[in-house]
Short mmCIF file of C-alpha atoms and ligand atoms in Angstrom, two decimals:
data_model
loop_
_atom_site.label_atom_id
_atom_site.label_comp_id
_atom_site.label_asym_id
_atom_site.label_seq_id
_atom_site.Cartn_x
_atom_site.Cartn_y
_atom_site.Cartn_z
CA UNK C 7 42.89 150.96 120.78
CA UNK C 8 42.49 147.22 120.59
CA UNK C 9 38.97 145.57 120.46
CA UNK C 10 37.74 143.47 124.06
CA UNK C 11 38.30 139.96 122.94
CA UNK C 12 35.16 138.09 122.03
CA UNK C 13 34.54 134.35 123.65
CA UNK C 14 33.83 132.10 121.10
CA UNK C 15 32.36 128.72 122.29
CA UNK C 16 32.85 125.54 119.55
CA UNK C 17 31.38 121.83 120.26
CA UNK C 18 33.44 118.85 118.51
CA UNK C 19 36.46 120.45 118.62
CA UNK C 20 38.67 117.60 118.05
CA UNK C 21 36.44 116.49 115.55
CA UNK C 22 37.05 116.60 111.45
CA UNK C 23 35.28 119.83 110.46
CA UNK C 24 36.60 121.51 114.28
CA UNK C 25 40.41 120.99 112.94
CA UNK C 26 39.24 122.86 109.83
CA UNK C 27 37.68 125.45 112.00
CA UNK C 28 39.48 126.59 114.89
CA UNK C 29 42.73 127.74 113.19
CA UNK C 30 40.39 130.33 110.78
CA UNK C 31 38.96 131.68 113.92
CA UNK C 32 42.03 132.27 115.36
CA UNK C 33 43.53 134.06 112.44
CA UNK C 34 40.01 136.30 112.31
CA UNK C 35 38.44 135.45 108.53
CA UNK C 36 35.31 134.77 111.01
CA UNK C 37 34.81 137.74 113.04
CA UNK C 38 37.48 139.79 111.68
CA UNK C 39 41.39 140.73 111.64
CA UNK C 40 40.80 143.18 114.33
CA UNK C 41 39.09 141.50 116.62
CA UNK C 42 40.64 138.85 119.12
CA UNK C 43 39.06 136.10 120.56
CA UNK C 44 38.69 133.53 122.92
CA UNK C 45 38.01 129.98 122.52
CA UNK C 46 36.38 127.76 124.52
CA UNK C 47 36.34 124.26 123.19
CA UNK C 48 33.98 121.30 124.26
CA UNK C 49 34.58 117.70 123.67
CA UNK C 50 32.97 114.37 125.58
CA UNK C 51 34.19 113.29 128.81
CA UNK C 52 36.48 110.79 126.91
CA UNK C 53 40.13 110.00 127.40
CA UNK C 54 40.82 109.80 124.17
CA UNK C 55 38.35 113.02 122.49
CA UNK C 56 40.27 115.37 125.13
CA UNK C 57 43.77 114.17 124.43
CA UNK C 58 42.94 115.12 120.76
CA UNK C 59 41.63 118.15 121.96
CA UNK C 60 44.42 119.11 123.86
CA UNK C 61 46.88 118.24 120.73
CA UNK C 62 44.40 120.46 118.33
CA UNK C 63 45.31 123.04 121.31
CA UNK C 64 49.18 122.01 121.06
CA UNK C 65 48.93 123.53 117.18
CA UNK C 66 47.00 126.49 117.87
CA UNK C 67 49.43 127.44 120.04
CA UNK C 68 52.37 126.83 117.75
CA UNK C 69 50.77 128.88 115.24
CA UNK C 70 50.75 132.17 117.21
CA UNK C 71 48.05 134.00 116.30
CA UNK C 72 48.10 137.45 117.22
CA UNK C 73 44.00 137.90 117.57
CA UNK C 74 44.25 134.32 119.87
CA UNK C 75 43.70 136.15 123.29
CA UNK C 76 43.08 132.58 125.07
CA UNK C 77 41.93 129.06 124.59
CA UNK C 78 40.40 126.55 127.02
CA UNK C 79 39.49 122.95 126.81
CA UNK C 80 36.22 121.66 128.85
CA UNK C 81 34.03 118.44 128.95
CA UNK C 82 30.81 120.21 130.32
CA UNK C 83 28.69 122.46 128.03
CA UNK C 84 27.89 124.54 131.66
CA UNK C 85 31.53 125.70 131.17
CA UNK C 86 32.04 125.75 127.76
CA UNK C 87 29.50 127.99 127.16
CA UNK C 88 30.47 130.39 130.02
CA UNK C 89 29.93 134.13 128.73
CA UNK C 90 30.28 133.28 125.27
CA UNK C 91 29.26 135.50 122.80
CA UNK C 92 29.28 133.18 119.72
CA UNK C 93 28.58 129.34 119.99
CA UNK C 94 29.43 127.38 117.00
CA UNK C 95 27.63 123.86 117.79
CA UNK C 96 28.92 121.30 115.66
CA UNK C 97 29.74 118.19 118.29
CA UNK C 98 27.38 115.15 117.26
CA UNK C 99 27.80 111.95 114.82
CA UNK C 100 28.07 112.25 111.13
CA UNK C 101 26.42 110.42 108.98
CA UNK C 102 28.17 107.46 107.46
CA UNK C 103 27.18 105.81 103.46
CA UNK C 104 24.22 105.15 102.69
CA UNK C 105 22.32 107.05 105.85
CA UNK C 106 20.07 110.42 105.37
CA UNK C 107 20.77 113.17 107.78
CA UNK C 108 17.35 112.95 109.79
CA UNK C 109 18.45 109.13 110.88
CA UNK C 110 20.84 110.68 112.83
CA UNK C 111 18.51 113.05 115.25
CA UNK C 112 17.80 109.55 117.48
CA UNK C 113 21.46 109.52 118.14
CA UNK C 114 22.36 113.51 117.98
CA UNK C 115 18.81 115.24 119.55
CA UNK C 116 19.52 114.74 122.92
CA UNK C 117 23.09 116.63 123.03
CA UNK C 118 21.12 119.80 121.51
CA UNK C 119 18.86 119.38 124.60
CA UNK C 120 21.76 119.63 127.27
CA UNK C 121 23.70 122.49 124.86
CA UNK C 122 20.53 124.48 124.91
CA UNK C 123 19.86 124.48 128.22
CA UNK C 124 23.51 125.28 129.32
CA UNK C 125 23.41 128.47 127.08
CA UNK C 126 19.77 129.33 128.55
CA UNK C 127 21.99 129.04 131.83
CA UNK C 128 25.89 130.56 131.24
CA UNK C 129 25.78 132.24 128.07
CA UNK C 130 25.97 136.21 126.68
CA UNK C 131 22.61 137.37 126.61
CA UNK C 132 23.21 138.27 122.98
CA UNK C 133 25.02 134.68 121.86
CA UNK C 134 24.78 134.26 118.23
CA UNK C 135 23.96 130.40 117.80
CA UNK C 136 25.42 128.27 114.28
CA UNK C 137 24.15 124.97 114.57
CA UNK C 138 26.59 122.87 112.50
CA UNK C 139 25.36 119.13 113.85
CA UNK C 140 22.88 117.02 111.53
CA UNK C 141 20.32 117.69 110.96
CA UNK C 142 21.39 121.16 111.87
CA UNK C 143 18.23 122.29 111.41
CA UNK C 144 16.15 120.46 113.77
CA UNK C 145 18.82 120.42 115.65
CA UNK C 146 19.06 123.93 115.99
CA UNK C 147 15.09 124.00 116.89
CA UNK C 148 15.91 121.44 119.95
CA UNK C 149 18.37 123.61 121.41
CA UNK C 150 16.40 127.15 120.80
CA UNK C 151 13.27 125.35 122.65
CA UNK C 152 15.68 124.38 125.29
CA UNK C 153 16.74 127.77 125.71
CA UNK C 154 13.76 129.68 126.72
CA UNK C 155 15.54 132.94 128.37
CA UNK C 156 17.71 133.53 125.39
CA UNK C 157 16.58 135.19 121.78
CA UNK C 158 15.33 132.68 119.70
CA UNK C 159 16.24 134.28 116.46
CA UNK C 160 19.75 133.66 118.14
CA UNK C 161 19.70 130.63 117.52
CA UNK C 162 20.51 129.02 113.60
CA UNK C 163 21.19 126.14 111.57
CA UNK C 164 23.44 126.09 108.58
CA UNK C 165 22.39 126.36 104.96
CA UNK C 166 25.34 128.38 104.04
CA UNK C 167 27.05 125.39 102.71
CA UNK C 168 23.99 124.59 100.38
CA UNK C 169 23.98 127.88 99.02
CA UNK C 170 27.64 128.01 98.43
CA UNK C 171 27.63 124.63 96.52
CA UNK C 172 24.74 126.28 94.56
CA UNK C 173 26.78 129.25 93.58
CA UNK C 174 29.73 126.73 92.50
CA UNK C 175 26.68 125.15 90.30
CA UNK C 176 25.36 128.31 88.89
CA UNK C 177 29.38 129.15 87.83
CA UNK C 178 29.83 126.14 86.34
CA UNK C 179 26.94 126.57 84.51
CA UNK C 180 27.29 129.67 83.63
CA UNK C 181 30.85 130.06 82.78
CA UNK C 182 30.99 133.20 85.10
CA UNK C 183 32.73 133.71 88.04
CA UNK C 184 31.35 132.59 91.14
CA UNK C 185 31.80 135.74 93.20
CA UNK C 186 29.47 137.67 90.51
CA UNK C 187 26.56 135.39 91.38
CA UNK C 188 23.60 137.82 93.63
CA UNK C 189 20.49 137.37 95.08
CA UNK C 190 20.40 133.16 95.20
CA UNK C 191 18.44 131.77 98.03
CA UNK C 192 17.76 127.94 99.09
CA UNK C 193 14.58 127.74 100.69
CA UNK C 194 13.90 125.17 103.97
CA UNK C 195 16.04 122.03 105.11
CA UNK C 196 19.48 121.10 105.49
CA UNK C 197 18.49 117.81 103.27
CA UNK C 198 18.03 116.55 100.17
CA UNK C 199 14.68 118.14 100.34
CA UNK C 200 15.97 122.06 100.16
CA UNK C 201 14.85 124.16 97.71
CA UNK C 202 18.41 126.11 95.95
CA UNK C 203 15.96 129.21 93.94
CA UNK C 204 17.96 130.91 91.34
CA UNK C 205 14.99 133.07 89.65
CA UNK C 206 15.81 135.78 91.69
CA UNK C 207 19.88 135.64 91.09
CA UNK C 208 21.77 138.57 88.72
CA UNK C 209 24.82 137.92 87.42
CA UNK C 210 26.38 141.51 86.11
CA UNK C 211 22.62 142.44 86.62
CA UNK C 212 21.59 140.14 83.85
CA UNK C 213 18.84 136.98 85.22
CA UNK C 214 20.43 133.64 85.71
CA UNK C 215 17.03 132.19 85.03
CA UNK C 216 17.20 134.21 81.69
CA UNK C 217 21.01 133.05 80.79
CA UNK C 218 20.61 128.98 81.66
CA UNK C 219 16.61 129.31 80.51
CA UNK C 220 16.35 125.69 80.94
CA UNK C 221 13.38 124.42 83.95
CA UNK C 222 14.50 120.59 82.68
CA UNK C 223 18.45 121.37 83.91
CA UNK C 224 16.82 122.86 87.32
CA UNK C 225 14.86 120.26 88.39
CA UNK C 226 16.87 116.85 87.35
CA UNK C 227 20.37 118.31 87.44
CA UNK C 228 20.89 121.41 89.23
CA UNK C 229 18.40 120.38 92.17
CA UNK C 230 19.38 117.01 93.10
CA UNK C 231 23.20 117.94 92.68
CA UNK C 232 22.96 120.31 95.05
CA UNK C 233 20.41 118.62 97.02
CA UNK C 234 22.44 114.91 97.21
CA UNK C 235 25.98 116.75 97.08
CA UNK C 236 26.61 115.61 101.02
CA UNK C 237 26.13 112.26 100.03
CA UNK C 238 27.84 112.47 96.89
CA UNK C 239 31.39 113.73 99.51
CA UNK C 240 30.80 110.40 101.36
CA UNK C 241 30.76 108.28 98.87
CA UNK C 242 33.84 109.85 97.07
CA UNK C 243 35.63 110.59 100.52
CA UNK C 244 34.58 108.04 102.81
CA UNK C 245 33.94 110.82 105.69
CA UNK C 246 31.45 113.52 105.55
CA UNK C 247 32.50 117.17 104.18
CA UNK C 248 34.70 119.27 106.66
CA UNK C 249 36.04 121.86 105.04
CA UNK C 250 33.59 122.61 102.97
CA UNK C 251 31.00 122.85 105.96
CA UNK C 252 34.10 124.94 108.05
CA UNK C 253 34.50 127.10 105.27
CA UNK C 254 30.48 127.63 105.25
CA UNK C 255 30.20 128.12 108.78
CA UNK C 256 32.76 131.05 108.79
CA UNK C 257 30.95 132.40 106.09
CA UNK C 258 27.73 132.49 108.14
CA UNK C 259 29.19 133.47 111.30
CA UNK C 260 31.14 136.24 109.92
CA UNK C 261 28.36 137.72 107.79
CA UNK C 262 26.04 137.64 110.69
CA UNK C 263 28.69 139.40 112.68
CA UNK C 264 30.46 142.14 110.01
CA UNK C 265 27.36 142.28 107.91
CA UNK C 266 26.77 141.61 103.62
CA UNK C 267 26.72 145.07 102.67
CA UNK C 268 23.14 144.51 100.88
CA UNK C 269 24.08 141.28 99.53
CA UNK C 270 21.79 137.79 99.89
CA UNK C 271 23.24 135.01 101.75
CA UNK C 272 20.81 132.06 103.71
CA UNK C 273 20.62 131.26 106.96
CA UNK C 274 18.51 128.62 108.40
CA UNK C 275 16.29 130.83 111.08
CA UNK C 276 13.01 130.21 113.04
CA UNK C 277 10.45 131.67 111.17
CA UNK C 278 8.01 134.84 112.35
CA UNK C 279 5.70 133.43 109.82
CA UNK C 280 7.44 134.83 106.43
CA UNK C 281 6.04 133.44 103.39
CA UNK C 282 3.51 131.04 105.15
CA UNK C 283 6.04 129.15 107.15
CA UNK C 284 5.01 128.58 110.76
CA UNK C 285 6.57 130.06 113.43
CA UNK C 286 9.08 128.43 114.56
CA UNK C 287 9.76 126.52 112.17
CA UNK C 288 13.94 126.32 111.92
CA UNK C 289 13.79 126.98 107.92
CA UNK C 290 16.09 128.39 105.08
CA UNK C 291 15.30 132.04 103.96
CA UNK C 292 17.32 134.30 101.89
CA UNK C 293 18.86 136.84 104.39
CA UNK C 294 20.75 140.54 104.73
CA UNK C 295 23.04 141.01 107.09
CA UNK C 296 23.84 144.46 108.99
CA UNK C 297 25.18 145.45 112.39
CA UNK C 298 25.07 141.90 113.99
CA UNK C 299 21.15 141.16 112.44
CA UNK C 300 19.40 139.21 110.01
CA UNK C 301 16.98 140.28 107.80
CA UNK C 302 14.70 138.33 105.47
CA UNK C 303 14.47 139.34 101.93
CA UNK C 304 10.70 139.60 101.53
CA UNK C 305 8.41 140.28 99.40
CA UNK C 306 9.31 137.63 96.85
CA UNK C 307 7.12 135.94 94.27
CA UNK C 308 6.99 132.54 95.10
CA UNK C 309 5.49 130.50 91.59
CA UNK C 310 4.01 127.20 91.37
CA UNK C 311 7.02 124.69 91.18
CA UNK C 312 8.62 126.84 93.91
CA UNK C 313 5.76 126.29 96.67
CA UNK C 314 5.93 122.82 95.51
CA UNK C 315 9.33 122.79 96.71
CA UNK C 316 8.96 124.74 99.57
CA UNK C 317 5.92 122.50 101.15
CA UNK C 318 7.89 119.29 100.17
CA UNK C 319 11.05 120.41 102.70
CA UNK C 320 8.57 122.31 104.97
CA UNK C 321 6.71 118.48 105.59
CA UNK C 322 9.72 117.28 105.67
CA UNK C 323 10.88 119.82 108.65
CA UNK C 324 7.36 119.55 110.46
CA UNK C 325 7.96 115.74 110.32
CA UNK C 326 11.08 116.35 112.28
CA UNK C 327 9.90 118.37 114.66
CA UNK C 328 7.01 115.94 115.50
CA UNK C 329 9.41 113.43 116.23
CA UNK C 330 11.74 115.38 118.76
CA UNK C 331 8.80 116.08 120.92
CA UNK C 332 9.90 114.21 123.80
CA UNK C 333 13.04 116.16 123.64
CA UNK C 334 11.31 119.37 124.14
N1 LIG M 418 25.15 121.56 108.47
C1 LIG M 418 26.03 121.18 107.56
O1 LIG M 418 26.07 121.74 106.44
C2 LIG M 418 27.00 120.08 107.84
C3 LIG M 418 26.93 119.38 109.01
N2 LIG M 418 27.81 118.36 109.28
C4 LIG M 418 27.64 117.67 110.55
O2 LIG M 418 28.59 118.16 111.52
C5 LIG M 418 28.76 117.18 112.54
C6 LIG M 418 30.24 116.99 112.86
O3 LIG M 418 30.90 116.46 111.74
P1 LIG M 418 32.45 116.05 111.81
O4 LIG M 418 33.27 117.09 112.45
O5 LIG M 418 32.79 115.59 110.45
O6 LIG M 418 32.36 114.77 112.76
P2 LIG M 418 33.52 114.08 113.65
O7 LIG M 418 33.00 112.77 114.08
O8 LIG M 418 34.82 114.17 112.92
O9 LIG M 418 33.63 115.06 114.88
C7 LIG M 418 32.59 115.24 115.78
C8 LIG M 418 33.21 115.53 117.12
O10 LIG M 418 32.16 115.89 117.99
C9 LIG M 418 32.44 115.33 119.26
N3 LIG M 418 31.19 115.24 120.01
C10 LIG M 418 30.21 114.31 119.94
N4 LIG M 418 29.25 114.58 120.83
C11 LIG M 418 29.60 115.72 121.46
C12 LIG M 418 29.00 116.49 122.48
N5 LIG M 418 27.85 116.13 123.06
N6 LIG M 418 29.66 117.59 122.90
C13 LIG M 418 30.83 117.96 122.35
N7 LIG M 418 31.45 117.26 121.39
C14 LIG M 418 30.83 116.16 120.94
C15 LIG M 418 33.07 113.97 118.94
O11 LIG M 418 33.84 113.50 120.04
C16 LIG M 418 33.92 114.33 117.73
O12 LIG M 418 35.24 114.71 118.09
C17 LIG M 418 28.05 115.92 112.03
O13 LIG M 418 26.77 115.84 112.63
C18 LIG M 418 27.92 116.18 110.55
O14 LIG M 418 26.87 115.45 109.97
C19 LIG M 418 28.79 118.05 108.42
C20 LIG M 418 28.93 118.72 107.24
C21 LIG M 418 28.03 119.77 106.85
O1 LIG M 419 25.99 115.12 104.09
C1 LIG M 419 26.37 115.04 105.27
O2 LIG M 419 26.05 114.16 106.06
C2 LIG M 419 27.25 116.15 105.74
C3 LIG M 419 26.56 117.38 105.35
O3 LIG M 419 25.63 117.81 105.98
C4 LIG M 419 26.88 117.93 104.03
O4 LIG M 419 27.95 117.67 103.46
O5 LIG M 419 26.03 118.66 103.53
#
């Protein structure tokens, strides 16, 4: 028998990393090939944003996917989010050259307000929350506070795409192939500041840390690649990544959903206090996946240089959060 179609909410629809987004859904690499879905697209109250949307809508359509039970357009979060069992939040301003990601939460805060509070209102008890915006992590904290009848560990920010550009690093380095790399984590922020911790990472069993042995090559290279790599995509682009962060998002949504069978992946998540960070805080932890839940790899021998790193982004998060007070 055919799977109940899911309703799966996404913000920015008409937007650059939203037309790299929507037609995966459809076709099920996020929540599966089985499984069809719903989607229930927001853009502003703008002339122009909803004729996009609607011609973003025209191609779905023409594509005919056979999991696309239904598609609907809205300008109000209190119906976009009607029921919705995922919500992929990525509707807010990118950044543009020369700007860090925490400039923007002035401009993007407030929408996380109003998008938490209309899933605290309309949404599936159970939503599973991605939020894509910058700075997705803070973000993702302004919306969970605004949601206070809803899960909180619902509600996420994206480091998938960090840890994904830090497997392409480690293959690079390496020589190996990228889908033998295990057990990498990045640690905190959706910034600069994140902490990408290969001590931990096997490939074919054998230590990464062991094969690259080189501490110079993690801190000046393989750190601030990683680290500056969004920046790095505007420069060379002139617009911020999209398929890159679509392609992550999938990734996280899906593993959440379908599970890693064992295997590491992070997931920006409010902490319940795991290795010293305050509760609450919206932070990057390495993560299993299994029957629709998280769970934190713990346990994990955090050195010197590494709780270095991980109070440097952790200030840098607490700063955040002190700033979106009002908001709250
Ligand atoms: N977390 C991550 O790893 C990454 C995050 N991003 C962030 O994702 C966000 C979107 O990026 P793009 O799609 O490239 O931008 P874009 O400007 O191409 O699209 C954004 C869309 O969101 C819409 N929008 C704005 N406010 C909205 C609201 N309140 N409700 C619904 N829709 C709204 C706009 O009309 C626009 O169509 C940016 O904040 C960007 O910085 C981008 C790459 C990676
Ligand atoms: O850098 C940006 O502004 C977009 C983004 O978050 C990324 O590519 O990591």
């Amino acid at each position: 028998m055919s799977k109940k179609p899911v309703r799966v909410a996404v913000t920015g629809a008409a937007g650059q990393i939203g037309y790299a987004l929507l037609f995966r859904i459809a076709s099920g690499e996020m929540l599966g090939k089985d499984q069809p879905v719903i989607l229930q697209l927001l853009e502003i109250p703008d002339e122009k944003a909803q004729k996009a949307l609607k011609g973003v809508m025209m191609e779905l359509e023409d594509c005919a996917f056979p999991l696309l039970a239904g598609m609907e357009a809205h300008s109000d979060p209190m119906t976009a989010f009607k029921d919705t069992d995922y919500a992929l939040l990525v509707g807010s301003r990118p950044r543009g050259p020369g700007m860090e990601r925490a400039e923007l939460l002035s401009i993007n805060g407030a929408i996380f307000t109003a998008q938490g509070k209309a899933l605290n209102a309309v949404a599936s008890r159970n939503v599973k929350v991605l939020v894509v915006g910058n700075p997705a992590n803070t973000n993702a904290y302004i919306a969970m506070k605004a949601a206070p009848d809803l899960k909180p560990g619902n509600f996420t920010a994206m480091l998938r795409l960090d840890h994904n550009r830090a497997a392409s690093q480690l293959a690079a380095k390496t020589g190996k192939a990228v889908s033998s790399i295990k057990k990498l984590a990045v640690w905190g922020n959706h910034s600069p500041t994140m902490y990408a911790d290969y001590r931990f990472a096997t490939i074919d069993g054998a230590s990464v840390k062991d094969m690259i042995n080189d501490q110079a090559w993690n801190k000046d290279v393989f750190l601030p690649t990683v680290g500056k790599r969004g920046a790095a995509i505007i420069e060379a682009r002139g617009l911020s990544s999209a398929a890159s962060a679509a392609n992550a998002a999938i990734d996280h949504m899906r593993d959440w959903a379908l599970g890693t069978n064992g295997e590491w992946v992070t997931m920006g998540i409010p902490s319940q206090g795991w290795y010293g960070i305050p509760k609450d805080v919206m932070f990057g932890f390495p993560v299993t996946c299994a029957n629709g839940e998280y769970t934190v790899v713990e346990g994990l021998e955090i050195d010197a240089f590494s709780q270095e790193c991980i109070n440097k982004t952790l200030a840098e998060l607490q700063g955040e959060q002190d700033g979106v007070k009002h908001l709250l």
